[in-house]
Tab-separated table of C-alpha atoms in Angstrom:
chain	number	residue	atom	x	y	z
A	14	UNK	CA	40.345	-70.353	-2.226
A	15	UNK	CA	41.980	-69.684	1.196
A	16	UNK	CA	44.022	-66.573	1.036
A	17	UNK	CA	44.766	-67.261	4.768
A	18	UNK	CA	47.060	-70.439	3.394
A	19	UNK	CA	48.413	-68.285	0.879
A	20	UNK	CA	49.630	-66.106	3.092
A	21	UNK	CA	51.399	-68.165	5.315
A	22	UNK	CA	54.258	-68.410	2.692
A	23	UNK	CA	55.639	-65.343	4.094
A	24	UNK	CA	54.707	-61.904	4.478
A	25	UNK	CA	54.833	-60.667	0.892
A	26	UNK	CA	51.593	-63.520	0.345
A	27	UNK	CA	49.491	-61.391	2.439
A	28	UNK	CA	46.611	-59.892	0.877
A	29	UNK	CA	43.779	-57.863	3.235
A	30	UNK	CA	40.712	-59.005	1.373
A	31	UNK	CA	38.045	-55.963	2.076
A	32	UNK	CA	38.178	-52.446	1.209
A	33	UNK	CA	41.232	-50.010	2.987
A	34	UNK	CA	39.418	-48.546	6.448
A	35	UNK	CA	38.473	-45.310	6.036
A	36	UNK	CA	40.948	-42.290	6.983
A	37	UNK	CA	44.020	-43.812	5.555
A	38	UNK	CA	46.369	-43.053	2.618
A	39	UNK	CA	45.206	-46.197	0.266
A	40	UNK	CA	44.024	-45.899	-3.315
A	41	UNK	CA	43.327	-47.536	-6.182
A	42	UNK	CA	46.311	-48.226	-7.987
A	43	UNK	CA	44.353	-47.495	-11.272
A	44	UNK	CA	44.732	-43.412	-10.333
A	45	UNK	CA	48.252	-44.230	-9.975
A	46	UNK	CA	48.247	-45.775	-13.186
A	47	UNK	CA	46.189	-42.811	-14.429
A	48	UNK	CA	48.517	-39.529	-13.303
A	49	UNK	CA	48.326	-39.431	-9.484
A	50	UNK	CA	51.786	-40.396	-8.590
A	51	UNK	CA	52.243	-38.097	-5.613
A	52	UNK	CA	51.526	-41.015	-3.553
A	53	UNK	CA	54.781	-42.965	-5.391
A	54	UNK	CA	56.859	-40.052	-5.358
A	55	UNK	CA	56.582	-40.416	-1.636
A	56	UNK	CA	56.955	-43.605	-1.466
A	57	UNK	CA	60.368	-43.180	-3.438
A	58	UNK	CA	61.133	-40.651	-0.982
A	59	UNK	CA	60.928	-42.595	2.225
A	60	UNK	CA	62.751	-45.529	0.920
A	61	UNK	CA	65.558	-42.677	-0.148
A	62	UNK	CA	65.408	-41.401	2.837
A	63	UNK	CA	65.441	-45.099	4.782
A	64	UNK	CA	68.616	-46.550	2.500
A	65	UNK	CA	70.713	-43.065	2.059
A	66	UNK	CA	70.411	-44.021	-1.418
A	67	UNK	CA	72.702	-41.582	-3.013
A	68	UNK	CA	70.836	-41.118	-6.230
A	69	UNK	CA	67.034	-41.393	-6.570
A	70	UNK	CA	67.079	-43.748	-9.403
A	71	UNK	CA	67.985	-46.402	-6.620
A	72	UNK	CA	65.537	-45.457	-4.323
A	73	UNK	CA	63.270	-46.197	-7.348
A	74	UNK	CA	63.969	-49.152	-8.190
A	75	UNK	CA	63.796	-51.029	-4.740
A	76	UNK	CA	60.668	-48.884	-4.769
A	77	UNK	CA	59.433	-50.605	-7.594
A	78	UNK	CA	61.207	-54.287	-6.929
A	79	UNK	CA	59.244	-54.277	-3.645
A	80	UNK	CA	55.649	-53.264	-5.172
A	81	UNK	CA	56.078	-55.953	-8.338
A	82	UNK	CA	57.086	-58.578	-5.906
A	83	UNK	CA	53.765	-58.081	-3.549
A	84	UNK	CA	51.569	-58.083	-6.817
A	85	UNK	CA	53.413	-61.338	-7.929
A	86	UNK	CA	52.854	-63.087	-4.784
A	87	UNK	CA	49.497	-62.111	-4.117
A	88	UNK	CA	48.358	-63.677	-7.366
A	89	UNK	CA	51.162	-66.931	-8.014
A	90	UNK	CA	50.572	-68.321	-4.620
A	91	UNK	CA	46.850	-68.707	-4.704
A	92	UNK	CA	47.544	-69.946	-8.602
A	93	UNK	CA	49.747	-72.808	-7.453
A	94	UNK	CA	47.614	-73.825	-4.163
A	95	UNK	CA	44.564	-73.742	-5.392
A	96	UNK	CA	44.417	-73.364	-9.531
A	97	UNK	CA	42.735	-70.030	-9.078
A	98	UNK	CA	43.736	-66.364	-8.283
A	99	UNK	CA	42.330	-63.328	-7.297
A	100	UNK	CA	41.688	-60.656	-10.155
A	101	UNK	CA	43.465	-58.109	-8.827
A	102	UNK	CA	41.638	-55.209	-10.834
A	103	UNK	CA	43.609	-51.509	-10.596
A	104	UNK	CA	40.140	-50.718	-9.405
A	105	UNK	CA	39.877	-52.557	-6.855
A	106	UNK	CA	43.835	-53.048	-5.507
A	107	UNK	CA	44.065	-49.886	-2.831
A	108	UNK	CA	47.846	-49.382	-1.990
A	109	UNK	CA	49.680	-46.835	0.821
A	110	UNK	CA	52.968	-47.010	0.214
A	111	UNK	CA	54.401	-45.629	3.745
A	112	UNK	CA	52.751	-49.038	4.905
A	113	UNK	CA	54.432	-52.675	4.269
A	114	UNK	CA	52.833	-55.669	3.881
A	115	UNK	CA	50.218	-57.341	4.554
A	116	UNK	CA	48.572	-53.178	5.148
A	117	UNK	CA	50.083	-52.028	1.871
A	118	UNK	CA	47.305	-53.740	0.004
A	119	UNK	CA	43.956	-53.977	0.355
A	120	UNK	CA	41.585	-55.970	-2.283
A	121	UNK	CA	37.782	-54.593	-2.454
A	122	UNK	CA	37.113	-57.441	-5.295
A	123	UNK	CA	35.467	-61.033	-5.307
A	124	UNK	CA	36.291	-62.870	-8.460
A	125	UNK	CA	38.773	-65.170	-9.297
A	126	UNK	CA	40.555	-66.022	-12.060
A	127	UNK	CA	41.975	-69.391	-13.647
A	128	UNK	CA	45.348	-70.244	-13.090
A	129	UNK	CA	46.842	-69.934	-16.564
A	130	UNK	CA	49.602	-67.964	-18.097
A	131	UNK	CA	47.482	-66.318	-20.209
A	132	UNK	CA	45.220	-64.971	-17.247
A	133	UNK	CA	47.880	-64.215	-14.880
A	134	UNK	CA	49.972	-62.484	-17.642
A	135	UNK	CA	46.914	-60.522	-18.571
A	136	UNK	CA	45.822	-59.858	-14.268
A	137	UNK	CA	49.837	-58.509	-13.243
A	138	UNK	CA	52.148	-57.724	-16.482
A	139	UNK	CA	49.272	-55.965	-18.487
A	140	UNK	CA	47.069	-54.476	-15.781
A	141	UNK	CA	49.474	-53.540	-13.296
A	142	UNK	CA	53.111	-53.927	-14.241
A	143	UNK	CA	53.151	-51.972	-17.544
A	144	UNK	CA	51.599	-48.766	-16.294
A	145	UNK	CA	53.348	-49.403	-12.784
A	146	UNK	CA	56.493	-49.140	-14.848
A	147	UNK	CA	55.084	-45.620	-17.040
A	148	UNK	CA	54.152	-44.136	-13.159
A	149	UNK	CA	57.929	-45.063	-12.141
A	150	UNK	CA	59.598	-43.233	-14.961
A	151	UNK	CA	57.484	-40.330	-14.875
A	152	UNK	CA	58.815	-40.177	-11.494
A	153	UNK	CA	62.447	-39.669	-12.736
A	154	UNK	CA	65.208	-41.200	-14.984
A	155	UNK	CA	65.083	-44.904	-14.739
A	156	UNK	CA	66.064	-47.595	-17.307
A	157	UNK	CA	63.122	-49.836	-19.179
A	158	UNK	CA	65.042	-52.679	-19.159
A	159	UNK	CA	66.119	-52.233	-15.206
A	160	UNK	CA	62.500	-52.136	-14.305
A	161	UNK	CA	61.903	-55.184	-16.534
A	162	UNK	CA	64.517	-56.967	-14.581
A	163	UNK	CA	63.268	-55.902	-11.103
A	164	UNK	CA	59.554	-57.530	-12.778
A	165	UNK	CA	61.411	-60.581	-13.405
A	166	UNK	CA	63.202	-61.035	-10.675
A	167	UNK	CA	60.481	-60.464	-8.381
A	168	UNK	CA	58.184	-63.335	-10.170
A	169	UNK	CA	61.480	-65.591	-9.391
A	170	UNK	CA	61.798	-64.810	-6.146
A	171	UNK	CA	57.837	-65.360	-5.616
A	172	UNK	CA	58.944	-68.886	-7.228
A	173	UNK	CA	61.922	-69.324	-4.641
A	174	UNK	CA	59.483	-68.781	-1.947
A	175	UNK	CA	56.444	-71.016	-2.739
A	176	UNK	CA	59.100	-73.470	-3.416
A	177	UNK	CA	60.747	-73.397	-0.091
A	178	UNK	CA	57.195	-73.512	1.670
A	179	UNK	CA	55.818	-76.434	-0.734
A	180	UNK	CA	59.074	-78.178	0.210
A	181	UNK	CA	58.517	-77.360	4.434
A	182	UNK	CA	55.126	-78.849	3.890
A	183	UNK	CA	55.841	-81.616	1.778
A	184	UNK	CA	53.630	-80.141	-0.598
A	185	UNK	CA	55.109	-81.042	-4.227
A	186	UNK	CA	52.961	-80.148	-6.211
A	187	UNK	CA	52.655	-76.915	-5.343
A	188	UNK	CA	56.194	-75.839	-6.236
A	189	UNK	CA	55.924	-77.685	-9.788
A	190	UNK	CA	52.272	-75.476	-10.276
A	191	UNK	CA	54.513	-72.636	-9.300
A	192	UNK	CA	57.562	-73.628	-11.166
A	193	UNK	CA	55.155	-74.236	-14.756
A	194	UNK	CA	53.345	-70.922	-14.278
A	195	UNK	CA	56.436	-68.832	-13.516
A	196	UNK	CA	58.101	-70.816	-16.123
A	197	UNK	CA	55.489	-69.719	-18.779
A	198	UNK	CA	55.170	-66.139	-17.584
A	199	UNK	CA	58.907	-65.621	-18.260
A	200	UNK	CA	58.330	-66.443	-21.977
A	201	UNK	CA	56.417	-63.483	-22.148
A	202	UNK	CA	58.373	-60.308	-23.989
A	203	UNK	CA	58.270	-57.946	-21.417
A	204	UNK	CA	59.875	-60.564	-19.164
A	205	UNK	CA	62.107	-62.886	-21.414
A	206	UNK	CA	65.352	-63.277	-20.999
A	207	UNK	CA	65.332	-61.254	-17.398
A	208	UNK	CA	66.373	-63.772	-15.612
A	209	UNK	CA	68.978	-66.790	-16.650
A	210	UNK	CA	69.878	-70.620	-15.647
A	211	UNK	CA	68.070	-72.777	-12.981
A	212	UNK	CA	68.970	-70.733	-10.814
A	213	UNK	CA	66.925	-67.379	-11.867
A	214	UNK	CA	69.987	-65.383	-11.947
A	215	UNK	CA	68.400	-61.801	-12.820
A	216	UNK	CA	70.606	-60.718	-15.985
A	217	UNK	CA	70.484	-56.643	-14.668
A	218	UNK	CA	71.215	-55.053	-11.657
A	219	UNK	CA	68.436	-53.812	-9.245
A	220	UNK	CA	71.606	-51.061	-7.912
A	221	UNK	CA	70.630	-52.094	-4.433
A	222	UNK	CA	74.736	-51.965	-4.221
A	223	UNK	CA	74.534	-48.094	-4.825
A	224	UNK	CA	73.507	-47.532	-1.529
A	225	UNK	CA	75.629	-47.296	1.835
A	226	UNK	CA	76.341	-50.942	2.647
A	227	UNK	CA	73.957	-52.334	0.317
A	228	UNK	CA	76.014	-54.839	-0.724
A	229	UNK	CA	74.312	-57.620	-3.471
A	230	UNK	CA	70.966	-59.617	-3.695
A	231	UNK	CA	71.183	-62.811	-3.579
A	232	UNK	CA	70.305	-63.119	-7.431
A	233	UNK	CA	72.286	-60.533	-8.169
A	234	UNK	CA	73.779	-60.844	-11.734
A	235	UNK	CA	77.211	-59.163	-10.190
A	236	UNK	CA	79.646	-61.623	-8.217
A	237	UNK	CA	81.007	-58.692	-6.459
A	238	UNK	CA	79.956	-55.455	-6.222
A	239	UNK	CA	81.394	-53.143	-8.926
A	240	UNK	CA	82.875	-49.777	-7.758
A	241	UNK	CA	80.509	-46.570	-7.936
A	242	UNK	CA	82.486	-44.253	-8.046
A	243	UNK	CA	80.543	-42.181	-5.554
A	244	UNK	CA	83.866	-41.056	-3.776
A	245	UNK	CA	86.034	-39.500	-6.340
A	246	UNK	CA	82.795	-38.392	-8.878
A	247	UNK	CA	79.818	-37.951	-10.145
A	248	UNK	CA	77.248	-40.731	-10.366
A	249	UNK	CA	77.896	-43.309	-13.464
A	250	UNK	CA	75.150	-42.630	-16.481
């Protein structure tokens, strides 16, 4: 399994493969999981701070969007190259969120995992997205079903991604790997029905448009941006 490859589908692919050098910020995600969020707080605060966001729930969520999208890619691309994946253990995943990727992440682990929906689905929505979710909304208020979309929509856009690459490289069967997997993960019920049509429309809003000039992602389940409300207000519920 060549994580090198894997990474060249773009920068969110990336995954440092040793333990974090010592001195720095990272650790395990699994004392995130377990109480520690100062480390997340922060991380909402600099991406606050970076997009003006005029209510923290925003900064939160692309907070969150960003970190399920790197543990998505990390684990789908390998699975559709190669039919294996690391197993990304809380454990072993060490994460400084004032870094981006590939130095976000590092992964102390060795073993692999099969390339199945069941494995994956047990690796990233049990292990890691579940309690990444619980850490998020201990942080502050933040809907369930927002954070579910932000999961969803970052799978899809892992999807978009491999597919684009698999499609550069002539590479077929990559993309339908990818495609089947994703496909299968999205069945599961802390995912279904998050995002809609071939397309992957995302069927929430990630509030990206909250912020000054944020304007909407490209799977954004809005055709224009809906007014805030931030001018003449106080913030909508």
């Amino acid at each position: 399994m060549d994580l090198v490859e894997s990474g060249s589908v773009g920068g969110f692919f990336a995954l440092r493969t040793a333990a974090p050098p010592g001195g720095g910020a990272h650790l395990p995600l699994a004392r995130l999981y377990a109480g520690e969020t100062g480390p997340l707080t922060a991380r909402v605060d600099r991406v606050a701070a970076r997009l003006r966001a005029p209510e923290r729930r925003v900064a939160a969520s692309i907070a969150h969007l960003g970190l399920a999208a790197r543990l998505w890619s990390t684990v789908l691309g390998p699975a559709a190259l190669y039919g294996r994946f690391p197993a990304l253990d809380p454990a072993g995943l060490y994460w400084d969120g004032a870094l981006t990727s590939p130095d976000d992440l590092w992964w102390a682990g060795v073993d692999t995992r099969p390339a199945t929906v069941e494995q994956l689905t047990e690796t990233v929505v049990e292990a890691h997205l579940v309690p990444l979710a619980a850490a998020f909304r201990a942080d502050g208020r933040i809907s369930p079903g927002l954070l579910r979309g932000n999961a969803g929509s970052a799978l899809a856009g892992a999807l978009r991604e491999l597919t684009r690459w698999s499609r550069a490289r002539q590479r077929p069967e990559v993309a339908e790997r990818a495609a089947s997997l994703a496909g299968g993960l999205l069945g599961h019920p802390g995912l279904a029905g998050t995002v809609r049509g071939p397309a992957l429309r995302r069927s929430s809003c990630c509030l990206y448009y909250r912020a000054p000039g944020g304007g909407l992602c490209g799977d954004c389940v809005f055709d224009h941006p809906p007014a805030t409300g931030l001018e003449t207000g106080p913030s909508a519920p």
